[in-house]
Structure formats: C-alpha cells, structure tokens
XYZ file of C-alpha atoms in Angstrom:
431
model
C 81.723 61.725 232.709
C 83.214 59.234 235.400
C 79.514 58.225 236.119
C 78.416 58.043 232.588
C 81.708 55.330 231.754
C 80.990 53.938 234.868
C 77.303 52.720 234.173
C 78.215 51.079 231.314
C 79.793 48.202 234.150
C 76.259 47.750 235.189
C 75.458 45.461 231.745
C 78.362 43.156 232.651
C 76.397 41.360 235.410
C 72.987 41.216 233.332
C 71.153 37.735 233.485
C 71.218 35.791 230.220
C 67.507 36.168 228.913
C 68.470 39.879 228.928
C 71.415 39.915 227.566
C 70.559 41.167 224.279
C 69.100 43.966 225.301
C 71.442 44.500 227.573
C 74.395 44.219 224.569
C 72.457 46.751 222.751
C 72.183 49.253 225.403
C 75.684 48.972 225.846
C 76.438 49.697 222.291
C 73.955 52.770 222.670
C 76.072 53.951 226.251
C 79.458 53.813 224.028
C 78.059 55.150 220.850
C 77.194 58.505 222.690
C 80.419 58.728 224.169
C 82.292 58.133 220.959
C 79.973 60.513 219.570
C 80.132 63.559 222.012
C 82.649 65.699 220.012
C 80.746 65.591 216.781
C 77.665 66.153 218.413
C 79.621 69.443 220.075
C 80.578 70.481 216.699
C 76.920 70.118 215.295
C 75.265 72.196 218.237
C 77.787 74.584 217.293
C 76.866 75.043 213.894
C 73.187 74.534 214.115
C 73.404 77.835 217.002
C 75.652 79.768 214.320
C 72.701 80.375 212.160
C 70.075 82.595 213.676
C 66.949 80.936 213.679
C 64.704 83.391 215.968
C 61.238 82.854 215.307
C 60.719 85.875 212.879
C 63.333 84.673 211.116
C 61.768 82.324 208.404
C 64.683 81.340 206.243
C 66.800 81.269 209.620
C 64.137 78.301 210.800
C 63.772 76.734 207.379
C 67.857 76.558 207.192
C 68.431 75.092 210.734
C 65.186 72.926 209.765
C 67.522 71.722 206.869
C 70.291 70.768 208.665
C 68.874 68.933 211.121
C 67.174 66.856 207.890
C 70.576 66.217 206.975
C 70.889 64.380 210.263
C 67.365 62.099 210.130
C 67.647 61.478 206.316
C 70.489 58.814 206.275
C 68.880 57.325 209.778
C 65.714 56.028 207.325
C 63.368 58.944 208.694
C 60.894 60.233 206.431
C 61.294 63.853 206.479
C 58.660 66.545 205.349
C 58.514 70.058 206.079
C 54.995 71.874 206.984
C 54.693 75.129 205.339
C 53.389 77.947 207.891
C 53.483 80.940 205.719
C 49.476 80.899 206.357
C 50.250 81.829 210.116
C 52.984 83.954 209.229
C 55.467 81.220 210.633
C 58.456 79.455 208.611
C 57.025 76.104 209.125
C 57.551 72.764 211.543
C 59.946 69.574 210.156
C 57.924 66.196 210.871
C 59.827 62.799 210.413
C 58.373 59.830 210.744
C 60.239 56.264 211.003
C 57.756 53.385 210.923
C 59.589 50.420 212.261
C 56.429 48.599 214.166
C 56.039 48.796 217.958
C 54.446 51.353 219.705
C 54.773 54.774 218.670
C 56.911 57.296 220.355
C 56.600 60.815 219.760
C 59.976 63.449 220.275
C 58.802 67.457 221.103
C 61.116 69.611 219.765
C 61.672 73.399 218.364
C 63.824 74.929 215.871
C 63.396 78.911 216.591
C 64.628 80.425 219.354
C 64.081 83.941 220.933
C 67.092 85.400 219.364
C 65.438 87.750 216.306
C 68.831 88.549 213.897
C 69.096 91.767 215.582
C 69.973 90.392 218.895
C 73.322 91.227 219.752
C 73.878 87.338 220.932
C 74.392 85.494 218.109
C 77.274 83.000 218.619
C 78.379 79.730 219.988
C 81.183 80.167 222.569
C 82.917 77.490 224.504
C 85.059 77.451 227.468
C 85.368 73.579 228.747
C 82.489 71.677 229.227
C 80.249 74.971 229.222
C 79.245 76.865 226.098
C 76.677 79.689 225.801
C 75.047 80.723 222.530
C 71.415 81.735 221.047
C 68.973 78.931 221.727
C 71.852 76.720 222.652
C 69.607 74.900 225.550
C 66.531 76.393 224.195
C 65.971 74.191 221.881
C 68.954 73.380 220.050
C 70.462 71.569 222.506
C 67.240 69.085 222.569
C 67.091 68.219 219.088
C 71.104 67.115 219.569
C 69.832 65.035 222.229
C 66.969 63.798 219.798
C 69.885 63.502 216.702
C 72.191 61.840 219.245
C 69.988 59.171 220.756
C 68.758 58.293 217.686
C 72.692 57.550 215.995
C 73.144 55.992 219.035
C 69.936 53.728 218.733
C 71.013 52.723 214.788
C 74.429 52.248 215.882
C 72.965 49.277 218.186
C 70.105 47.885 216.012
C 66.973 49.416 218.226
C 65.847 51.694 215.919
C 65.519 49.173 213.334
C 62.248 48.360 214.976
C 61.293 51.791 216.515
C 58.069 53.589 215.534
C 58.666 57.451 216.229
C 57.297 60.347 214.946
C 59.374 63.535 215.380
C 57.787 67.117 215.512
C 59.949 70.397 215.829
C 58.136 73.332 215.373
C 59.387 76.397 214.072
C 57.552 78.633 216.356
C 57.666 77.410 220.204
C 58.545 80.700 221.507
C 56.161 83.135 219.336
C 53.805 80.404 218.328
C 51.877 82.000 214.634
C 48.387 82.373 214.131
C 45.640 80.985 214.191
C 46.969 78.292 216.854
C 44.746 75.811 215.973
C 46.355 75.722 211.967
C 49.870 76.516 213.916
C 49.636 73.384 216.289
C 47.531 71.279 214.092
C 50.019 68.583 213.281
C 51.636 68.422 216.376
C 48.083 67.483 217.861
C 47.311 64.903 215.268
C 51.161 63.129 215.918
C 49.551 63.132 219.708
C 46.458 61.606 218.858
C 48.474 58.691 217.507
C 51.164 58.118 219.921
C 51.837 55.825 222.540
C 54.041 57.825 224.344
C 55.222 61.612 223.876
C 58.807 62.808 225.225
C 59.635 66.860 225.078
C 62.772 68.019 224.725
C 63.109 71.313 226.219
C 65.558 71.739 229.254
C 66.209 69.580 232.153
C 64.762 70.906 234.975
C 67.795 71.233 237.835
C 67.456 72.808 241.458
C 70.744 72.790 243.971
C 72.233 70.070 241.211
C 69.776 67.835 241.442
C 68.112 66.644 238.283
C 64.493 65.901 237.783
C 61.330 64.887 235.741
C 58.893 66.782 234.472
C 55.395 65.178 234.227
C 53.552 68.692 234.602
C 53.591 72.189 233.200
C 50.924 75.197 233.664
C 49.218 76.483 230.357
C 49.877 79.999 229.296
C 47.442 82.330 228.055
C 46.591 85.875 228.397
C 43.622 88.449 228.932
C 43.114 92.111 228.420
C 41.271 94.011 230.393
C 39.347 97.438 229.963
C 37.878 99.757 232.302
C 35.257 102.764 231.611
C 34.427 105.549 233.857
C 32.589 108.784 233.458
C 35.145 111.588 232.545
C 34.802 115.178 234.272
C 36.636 117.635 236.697
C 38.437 115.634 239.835
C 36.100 117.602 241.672
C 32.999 115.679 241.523
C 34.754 112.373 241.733
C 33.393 109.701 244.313
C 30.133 112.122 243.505
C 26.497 110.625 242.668
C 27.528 112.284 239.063
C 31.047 111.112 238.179
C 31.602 107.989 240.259
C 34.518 106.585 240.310
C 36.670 106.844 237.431
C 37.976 104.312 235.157
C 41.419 103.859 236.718
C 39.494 103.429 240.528
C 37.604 100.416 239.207
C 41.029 99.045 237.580
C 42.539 99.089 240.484
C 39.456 97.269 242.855
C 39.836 94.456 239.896
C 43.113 94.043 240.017
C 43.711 94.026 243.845
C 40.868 91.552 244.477
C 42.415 89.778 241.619
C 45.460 89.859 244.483
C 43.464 88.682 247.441
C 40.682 86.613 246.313
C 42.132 84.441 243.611
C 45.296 82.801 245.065
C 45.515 79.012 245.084
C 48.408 76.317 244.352
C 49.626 76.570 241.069
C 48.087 79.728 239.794
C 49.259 83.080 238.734
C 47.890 85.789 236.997
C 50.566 88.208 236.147
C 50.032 92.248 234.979
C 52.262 92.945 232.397
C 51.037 96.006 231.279
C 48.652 98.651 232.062
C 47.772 102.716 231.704
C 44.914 104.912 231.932
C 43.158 108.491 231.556
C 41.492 110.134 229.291
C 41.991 108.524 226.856
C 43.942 105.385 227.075
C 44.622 103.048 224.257
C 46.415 99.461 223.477
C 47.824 98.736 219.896
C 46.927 96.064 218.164
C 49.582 93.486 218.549
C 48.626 93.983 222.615
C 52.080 94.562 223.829
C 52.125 99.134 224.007
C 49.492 101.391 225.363
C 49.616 104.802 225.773
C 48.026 107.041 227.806
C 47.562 110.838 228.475
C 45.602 113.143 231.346
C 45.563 115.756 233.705
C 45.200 115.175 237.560
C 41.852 116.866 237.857
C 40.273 114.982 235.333
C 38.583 111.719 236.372
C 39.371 109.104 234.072
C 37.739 107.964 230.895
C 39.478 104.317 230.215
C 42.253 102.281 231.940
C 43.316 99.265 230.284
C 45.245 96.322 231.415
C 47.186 93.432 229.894
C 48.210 90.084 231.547
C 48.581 86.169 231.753
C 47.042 83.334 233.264
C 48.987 80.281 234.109
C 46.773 77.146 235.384
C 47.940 73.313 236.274
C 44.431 71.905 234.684
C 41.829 72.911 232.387
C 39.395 72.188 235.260
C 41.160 75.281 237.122
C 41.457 76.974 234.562
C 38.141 76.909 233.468
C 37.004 77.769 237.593
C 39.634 80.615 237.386
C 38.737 82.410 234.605
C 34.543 82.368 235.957
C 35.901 83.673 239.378
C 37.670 86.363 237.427
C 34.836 86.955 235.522
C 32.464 87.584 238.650
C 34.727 90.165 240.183
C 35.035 92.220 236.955
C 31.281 91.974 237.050
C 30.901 93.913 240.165
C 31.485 97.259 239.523
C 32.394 100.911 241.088
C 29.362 103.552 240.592
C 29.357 104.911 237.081
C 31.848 102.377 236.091
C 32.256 99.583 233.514
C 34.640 96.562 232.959
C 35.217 94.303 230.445
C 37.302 90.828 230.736
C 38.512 89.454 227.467
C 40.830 86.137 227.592
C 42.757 85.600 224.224
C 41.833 82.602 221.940
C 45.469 81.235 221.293
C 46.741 80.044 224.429
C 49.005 77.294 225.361
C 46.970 74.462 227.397
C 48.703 72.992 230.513
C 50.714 69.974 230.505
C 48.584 68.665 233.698
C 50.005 65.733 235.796
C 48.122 62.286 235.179
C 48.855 58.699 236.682
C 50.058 57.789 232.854
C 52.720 61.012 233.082
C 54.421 59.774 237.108
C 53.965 55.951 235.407
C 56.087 57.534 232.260
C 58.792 58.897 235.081
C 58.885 55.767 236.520
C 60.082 54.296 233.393
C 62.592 56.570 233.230
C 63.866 56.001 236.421
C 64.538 52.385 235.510
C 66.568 53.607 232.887
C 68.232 55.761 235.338
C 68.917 52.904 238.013
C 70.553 50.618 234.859
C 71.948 53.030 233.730
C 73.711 54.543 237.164
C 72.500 57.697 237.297
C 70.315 59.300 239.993
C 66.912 58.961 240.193
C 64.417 62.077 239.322
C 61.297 63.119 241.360
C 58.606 65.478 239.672
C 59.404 68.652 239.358
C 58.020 71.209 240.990
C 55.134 72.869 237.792
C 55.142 76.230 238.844
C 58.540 76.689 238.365
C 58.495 75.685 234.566
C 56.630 77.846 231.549
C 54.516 76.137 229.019
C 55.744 74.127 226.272
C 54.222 72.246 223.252
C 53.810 69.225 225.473
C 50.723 70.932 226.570
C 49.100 70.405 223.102
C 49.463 66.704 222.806
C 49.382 66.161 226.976
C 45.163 65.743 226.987
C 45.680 62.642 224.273
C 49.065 60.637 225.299
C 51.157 60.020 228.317
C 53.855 62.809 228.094
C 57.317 63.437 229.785
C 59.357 66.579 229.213
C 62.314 68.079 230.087
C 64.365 65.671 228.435
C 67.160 68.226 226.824
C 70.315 69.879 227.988
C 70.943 71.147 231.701
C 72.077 74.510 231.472
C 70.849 78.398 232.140
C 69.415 81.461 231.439
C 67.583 80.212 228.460
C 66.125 83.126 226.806
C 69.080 85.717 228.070
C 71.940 86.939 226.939
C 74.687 84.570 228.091
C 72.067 81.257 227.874
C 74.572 78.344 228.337
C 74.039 74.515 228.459
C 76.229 71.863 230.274
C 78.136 70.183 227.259
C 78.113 67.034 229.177
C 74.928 66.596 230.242
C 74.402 65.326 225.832
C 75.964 62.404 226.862
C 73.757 61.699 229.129
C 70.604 63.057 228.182
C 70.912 60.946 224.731
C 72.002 57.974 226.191
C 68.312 57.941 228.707
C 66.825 58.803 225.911
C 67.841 56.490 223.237
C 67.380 53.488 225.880
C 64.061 55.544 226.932
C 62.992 55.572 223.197
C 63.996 51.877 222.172
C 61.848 50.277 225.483
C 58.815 52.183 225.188
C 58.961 51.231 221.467
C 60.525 47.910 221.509
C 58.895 46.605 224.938
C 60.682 46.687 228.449
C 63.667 44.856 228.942
C-alpha cells in the first residue's frame, strides 16, 4: 500500500501540457484507495452466492449484481440468454463515449457447483479465500473498480468500452460457436481487448500476459482382433487393441515434443470390451488376462501456442495413429469445441508496453511476458485472432480452482488503478 500512496507523488512534478491528464489520473489513484473497503465488501457478497457454472440462477443473480454496479456508471446493460447451450447466459454492457473502443474479458461462473463444500468468503488481513474469489470475481471488481474510479475523474465520460462476462468460462456450453458468438463479434469491433483473469506472479514478481495456449481435446480408439492370449503377436490375432494404444501413445511421448506443446492423457481403459460415456469423462472396461483385447480407448488434451502448430500437431498425430500394429486399427478424433490460443503478436508485447508506461507513472514495477505454458486458456483466445489483447489483468492470489483459492486483497488497488489509467489512454489517446 506504501507504493500504491507513494505513486500518486509522481503527478506532482508533471509538465504543464499534461497536467490534465495528469490531475485526472490522480483523482483515479485516490478514488481506488478511498474505494478499497467497499470494493472488499462487494467481492464479498458477489462470492457469497454460488455461481458455479451449472448453476444458472446462481450466474444470472451474480450477473445482476454486478448490473447494479454498471447501471448508474451510464453502461448499457443487456443480458444474453444461453438456455440454447444449456448455459445461464453472458452480461454485455456497452458505454459509447467516442474514442477507440476498449473491450474488458470477464466471467461470472466459477468452478464451485452448489454442492462444493467451499462456498464462503473468509478474510484474515489483507488475504481472503472464497469460491471464484480470484477466479473471476475478483476481475470484474477490478473491472467495477476502475471504472468508479474513471467516472470519479471525468475519463470515462469519453471512453468507448464494451464489457463481456460470460457465464460459462470454466465449462463453456454448447455449441461453442452460439456460446462464444458475442464475445467474438465485441472482438471484431475493438481496438483493444484487456482479460481479466488472474495476474500471473512467479517468486513475487508480477507480469504480463500477451500469450496463452488453446485448449482442446481428442479421443482416441483402438481395435484389435479378440481371442485366447495364446495366439497373440501371431499371424492370426496380432496385436491386440491395448498393444497398439500403447505404440500411439508412447510415440505420442517421443516424437511430438516441441516448445509450448502438451498433449496430456486424462483417461484411458481397455479389453474386451471397453467403452466411454457420452459426456467423455468415464469409461469402463472389463477382461481376462488371456484374452487379447478387443478395444482400448483413450481421452486427452491438446494445448498449442498458434493455430499454425496446432494445425502441424494435430497432422503429425494423425500420421502416427495411421501406422498401425498387425491386425490392428486406430482412430483419432479431435473435439469441435475447443478454446483457440491466445498466440503472442507484435500488437499484444506493443499492448504490454503500454502498460508498462502506466506502470513507470504510476511507480510500480515493470512486467515482462509471461511465460504461456504456464497459464490455461481463457476467452482471450476467442477475440485474440481479431484485436490486440492483454490478459491477466485481475487479482494476484492462489489456488484458483481449489479448495482454499485466495486472492491478495490489495493487489484491487492496484490492479484497478493500471487499469482504469490503462482503459482511459487507450480510449482517450496517450498522455
């Protein structure tokens, strides 16, 4: 908190053509401050009502409040039924004040269904832990307190932003393409786009994120001829379904590797038979050790930096699956709803530039890219092919998506104020 006060000193030496700007972002450094406690007491209540992402009236609720917040800032808010993807919906508010436009990433369910034992805000100092209290809650306070902040000193007057919080980031409904179909067209439009999900932190030090891998996932199923163990390896039998899983696989393991790839197993059986349920997520499996056997089946994802590696990944994949045991078969099939990567573009490092002038005026360290295997996929990745993008602009904390996920109460303060002088000189024009 000493270095948050502190940079608001750095305004008092500004040259005189800026000093507007400069009065302004002082107001906006104060506001927050003044601010901190009520934005405390609104994370709090927006984390006391469950809003996991099977939750519908949970989502819808929390969507509410939060429209409580953007309605008296002049926002035009609408809600996007979802109910024909089996989602709540997503809130989109729009305020039209000229300048470019600036679009703020957001979500409003978390992982918490209401049968999760962790369903409460709990604070002890500066820390608090809670459902979805980093992830995303936390965010959209930033978003709510940045944008106060911006009203309280006459920036957002002016500001063109479009806000988008989905209601189903972390089990996104289907089909994808209806799910994610507004959030693309707000990205189509947009100047810049800023995501608030967590602010990536390693040994205390803070940084940008200008990249993020996709997420998507594949299913694969072996065949083999089924008979007594006897004759396996045999001119009759071959080798079994579960043998030609396992050369896929381990070539997988040895052939694919490259920089920011992985291709995770999450699941697998096989015998005779073998079977996956519909949703993906159980199979079951049932045999005899001298029976060769009939089907193996495997589930898993594939996390890429680019669609151009993705799209070379998933052909190399496809040529090993295509070479098979004797008497085997294999068949590779990569889901349609996937979540593309956020890939790292001149316009993203320029965007992470800009916020590290906001970081120098404003005193506070300066952020390198972070490192984009070591952050999952995010909505970014939807609007990323169309509009510079810069995420990780929430709440430091950790263990989002645990029991015990906790945020750092004071890095609000200053995750609003970057953003809300972020926001109003992308919009407005740099100081």
């Amino acid at each position: 908190m000493r270095l948050i006060l502190s940079a608001l000193m750095v305004f008092a030496f500004t040259p005189p053509v800026m000093a507007q700007t400069a009065e302004a972002e002082r107001t906006i450094m104060s506001t927050v401050v003044a601010e901190h406690d009520r934005h405390i007491d609104l994370l709090e209540r927006i984390v006391n009502v469950n809003s996991g992402t099977l939750n519908l009236a949970g989502v819808t609720a929390v969507g509410e409040m939060v429209r409580a917040e953007l309605d008296p800032l002049g926002f035009e808010v609408r809600w996007i039924d979802m109910a024909q993807t089996g989602r709540a919906g997503h809130l989109i508010a729009t305020h039209d004040g000229g300048g470019r436009n600036i679009l703020l990433i957001g979500h409003l369910d978390t992982v918490f269904e209401s049968n999760s034992p962790f369903q409460r805000f709990a604070r002890d100092g500066s820390q608090a832990t809670g459902p979805g209290v980093g992830d995303d809650k936390g965010g959209v306070i930033v978003i709510i307190a940045a944008l106060r902040a911006m009203q309280a000193a006459g920036t957002l007057e002016g500001s063109n932003i479009t806000i988008v919080l989905t209601g189903d980031e972390e089990r996104p409904g289907s089909p994808l393409a209806v799910a994610r179909r507004d959030l693309i067209a707000a990205g189509q439009v947009a100047d810049y786009a800023l995501e608030f999900e967590g602010l990536a932190i390693e040994n205390g030090e803070e940084f940008g994120t200008i990249a993020r891998r996709s997420s998507s996932s594949w299913t694969l199923t072996t065949g083999g001829r089924t008979g007594h163990s006897s004759g396996v390896f045999g001119d009759t039998l071959g080798y079994g379904a579960i043998y030609e899983m396992a050369r896929i696989l381990d070539t997988f393991r040895r052939e694919l590797p490259e920089p920011n790839l992985t291709y995770n197993v999450g699941v697998i059986a096989g015998g005779t038979p073998a079977e996956i349920d519909a949703a993906g997520f159980r199979v079951q499996a049932s045999g005899k050790t001298n029976i060769v056997a009939e089907t193996a089946i495997a589930r898993g994802d594939l996390r890429t930096l680019t669609p151009e590696q993705d799209a070379r990944v998933r052909d190399r994949m496809a040529g090993i699956v295509d070479d098979h045991l004797a008497k085997t078969t294999a068949e590779l099939v990569f889901a349609e709803d996937g979540y593309p990567p956020m890939a790292p573009t001149p316009g993203n490092t320029a965007l992470l530039e800009r916020l590290n002038a906001v970081n120098r005026d404003l005193g506070l360290p300066e952020m390198a890219p972070f490192d984009p295997a070591k952050r999952g996929a995010a909505d970014s990745g939807f609007v990323a092919a169309d509009v510079d993008t810069l995420g990780g602009l929430g709440t430091a904390g950790s263990g989002a998506h645990a029991v015990g996920e906790s945020i750092d109460l004071d890095s609000l303060v200053r995750q609003s104020q970057r953003a809300a002088v972020l926001i109003g000189r992308l919009s407005l024009g740099d100081r």
